[in-house]
CSV table of C-alpha atoms and ligand atoms in Angstrom, one decimal:
chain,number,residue,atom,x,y,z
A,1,UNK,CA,141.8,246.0,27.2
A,2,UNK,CA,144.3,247.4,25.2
A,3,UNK,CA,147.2,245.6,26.5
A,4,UNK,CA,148.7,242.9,24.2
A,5,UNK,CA,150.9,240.1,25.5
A,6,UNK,CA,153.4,239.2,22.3
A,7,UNK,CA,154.2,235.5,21.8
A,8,UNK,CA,158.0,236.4,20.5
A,9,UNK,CA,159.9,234.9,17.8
A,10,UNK,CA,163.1,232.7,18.8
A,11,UNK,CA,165.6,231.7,17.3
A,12,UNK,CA,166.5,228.2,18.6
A,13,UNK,CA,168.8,225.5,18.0
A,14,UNK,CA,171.0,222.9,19.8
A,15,UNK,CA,173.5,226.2,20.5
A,16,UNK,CA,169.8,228.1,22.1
A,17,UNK,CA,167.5,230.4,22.4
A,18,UNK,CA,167.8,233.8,21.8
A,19,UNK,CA,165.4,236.3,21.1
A,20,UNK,CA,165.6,240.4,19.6
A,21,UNK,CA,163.5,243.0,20.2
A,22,UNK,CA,163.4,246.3,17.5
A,23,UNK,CA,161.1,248.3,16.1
A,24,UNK,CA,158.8,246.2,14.6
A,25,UNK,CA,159.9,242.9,15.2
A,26,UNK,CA,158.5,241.6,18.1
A,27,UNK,CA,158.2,245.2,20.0
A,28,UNK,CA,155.9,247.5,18.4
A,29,UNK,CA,157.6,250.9,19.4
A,30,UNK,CA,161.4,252.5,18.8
A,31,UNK,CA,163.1,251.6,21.6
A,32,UNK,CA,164.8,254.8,23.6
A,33,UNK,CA,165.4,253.4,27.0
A,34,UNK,CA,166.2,249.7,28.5
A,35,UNK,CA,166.0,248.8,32.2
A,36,UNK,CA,165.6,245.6,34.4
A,37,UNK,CA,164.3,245.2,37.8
A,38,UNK,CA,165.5,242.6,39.9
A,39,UNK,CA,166.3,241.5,43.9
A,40,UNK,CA,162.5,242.6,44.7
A,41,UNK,CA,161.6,240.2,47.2
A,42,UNK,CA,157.8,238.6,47.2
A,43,UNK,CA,155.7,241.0,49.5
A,44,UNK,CA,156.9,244.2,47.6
A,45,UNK,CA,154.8,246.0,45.4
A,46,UNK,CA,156.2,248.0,42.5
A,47,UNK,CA,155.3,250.3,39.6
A,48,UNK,CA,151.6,252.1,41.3
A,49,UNK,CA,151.9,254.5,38.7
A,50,UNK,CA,151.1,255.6,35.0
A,51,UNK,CA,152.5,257.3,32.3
A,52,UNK,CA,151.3,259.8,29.9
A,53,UNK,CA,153.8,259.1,27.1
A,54,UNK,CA,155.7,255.9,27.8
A,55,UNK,CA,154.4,252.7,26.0
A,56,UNK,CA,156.3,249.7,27.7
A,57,UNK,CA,157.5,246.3,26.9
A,58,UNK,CA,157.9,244.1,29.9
A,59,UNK,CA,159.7,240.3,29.8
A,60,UNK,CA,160.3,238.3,32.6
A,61,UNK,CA,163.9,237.0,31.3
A,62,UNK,CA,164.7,235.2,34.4
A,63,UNK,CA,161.6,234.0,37.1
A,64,UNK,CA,158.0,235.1,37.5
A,65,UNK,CA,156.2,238.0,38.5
A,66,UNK,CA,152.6,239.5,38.1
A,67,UNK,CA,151.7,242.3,36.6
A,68,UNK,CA,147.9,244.3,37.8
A,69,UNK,CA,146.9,246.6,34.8
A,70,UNK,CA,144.0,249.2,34.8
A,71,UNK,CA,143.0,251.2,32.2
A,72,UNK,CA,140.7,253.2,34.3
A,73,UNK,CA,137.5,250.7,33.8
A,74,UNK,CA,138.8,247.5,33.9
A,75,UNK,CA,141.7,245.8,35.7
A,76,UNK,CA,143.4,242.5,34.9
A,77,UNK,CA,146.0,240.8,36.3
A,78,UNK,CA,148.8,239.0,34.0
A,79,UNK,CA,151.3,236.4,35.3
A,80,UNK,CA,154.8,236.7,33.7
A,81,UNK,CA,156.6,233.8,33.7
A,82,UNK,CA,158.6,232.7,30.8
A,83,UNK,CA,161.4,235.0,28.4
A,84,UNK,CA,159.3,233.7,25.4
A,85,UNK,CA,156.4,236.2,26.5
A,86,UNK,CA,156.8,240.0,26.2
A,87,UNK,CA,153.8,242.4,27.6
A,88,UNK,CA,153.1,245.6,25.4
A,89,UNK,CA,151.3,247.9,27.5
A,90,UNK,CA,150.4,251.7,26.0
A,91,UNK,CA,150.4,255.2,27.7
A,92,UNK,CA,148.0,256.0,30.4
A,93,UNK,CA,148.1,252.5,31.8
A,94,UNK,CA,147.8,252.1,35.6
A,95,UNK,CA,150.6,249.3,36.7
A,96,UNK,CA,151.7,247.4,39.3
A,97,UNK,CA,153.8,244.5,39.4
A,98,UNK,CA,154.0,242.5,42.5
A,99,UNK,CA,154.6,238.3,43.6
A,100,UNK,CA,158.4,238.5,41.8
A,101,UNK,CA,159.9,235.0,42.5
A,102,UNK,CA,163.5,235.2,44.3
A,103,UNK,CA,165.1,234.6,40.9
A,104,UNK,CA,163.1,237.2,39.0
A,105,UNK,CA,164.4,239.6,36.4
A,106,UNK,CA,161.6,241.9,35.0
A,107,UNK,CA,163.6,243.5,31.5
A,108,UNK,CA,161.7,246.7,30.3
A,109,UNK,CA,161.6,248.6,27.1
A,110,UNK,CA,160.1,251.8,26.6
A,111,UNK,CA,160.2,254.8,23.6
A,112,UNK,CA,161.0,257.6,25.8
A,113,UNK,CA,163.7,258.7,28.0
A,114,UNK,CA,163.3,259.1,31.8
A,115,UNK,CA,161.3,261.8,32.5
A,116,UNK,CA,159.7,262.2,35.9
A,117,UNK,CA,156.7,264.2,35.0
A,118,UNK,CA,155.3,262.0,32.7
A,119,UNK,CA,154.3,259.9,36.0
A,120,UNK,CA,151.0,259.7,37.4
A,121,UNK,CA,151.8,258.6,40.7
A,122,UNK,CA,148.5,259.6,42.3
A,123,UNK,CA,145.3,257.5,41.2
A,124,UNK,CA,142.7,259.5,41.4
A,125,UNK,CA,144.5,261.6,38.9
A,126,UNK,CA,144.7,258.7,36.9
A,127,UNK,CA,141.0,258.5,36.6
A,128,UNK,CA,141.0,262.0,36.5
A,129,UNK,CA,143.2,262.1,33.1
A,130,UNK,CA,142.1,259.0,31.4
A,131,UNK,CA,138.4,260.1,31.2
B,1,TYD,P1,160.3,253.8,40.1
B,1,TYD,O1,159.6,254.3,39.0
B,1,TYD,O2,159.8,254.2,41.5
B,1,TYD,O3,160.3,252.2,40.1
B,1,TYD,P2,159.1,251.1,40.0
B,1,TYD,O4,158.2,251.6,39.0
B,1,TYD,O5,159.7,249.8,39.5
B,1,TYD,O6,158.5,251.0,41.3
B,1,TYD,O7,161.9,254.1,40.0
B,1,TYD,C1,162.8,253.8,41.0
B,1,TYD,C2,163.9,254.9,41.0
B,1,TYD,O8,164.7,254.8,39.8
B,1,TYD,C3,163.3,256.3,41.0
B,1,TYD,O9,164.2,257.1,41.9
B,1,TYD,C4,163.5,256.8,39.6
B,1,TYD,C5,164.7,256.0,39.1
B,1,TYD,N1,164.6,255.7,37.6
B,1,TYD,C6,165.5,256.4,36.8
B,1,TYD,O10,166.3,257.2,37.2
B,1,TYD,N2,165.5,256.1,35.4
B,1,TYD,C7,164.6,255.2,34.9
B,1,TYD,O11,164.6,254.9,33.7
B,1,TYD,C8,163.7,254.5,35.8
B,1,TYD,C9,162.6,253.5,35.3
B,1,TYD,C10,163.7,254.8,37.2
């Protein structure tokens, strides 16, 4: 699948951790638009959509969550649950992201700015369009 889970590079020392994200360097994309979700309890589902020209960079920075991904013929299931990890998914990915732990921060980055009819929010015409 064409999904990529980036192991990112940290600066560390006895002040900490921190870790950057441009173009490049650990985020493959220019970055246009930043948002984090958060206080989603653990029975909710999120995302159950896809977009045509959004590429996205997901990092839990705080707690856990799942993410389900479908690319129309397969479907795999990734568990975020360190800052360390950041999840590159491309355009015309089905997503859902569901099981956030009470502390859970989900920080996204994506190249575009919001744009509501760049979402698939259907599925069938998901399948329909990714053929
Ligand atoms: P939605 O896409 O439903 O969230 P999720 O994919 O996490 O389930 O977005 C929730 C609301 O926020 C919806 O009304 C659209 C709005 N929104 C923006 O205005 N700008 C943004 O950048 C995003 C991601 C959402």
């Amino acid at each position: 699948m064409n999904y990529k889970l980036i192991e990112t590079k940290v600066f560390g020392d006895e002040k900490g951790h921190l870790i950057s994200f441009q173009k490049n360097s650990n985020c493959p994309f220019d970055i246009k638009r930043t948002f984090y979700i958060f206080d989603t309890v653990p029975n909710i589902v999120r995302g159950q959509h896809a977009n045509r020209n959004s590429e996205f960079l997901l990092i839990a920075i705080s707690g856990s969550c799942k993410i389900k991904v479908d690319d129309g013929k397969n479907q795999e299931v990734i568990e975020l649950k360190t800052p360390h990890h950041a999840l590159y998914l491309p355009k015309m990915m089905w997503k859902e992201m569901y099981d956030f732990s009470y502390n859970a921060i989900l920080l996204v980055l994506t190249n575009t700015l919001y744009d509501e009819k760049e979402y698939i929010r259907d599925y069938k015409e998901f399948l329909k369009e990714v053929k």
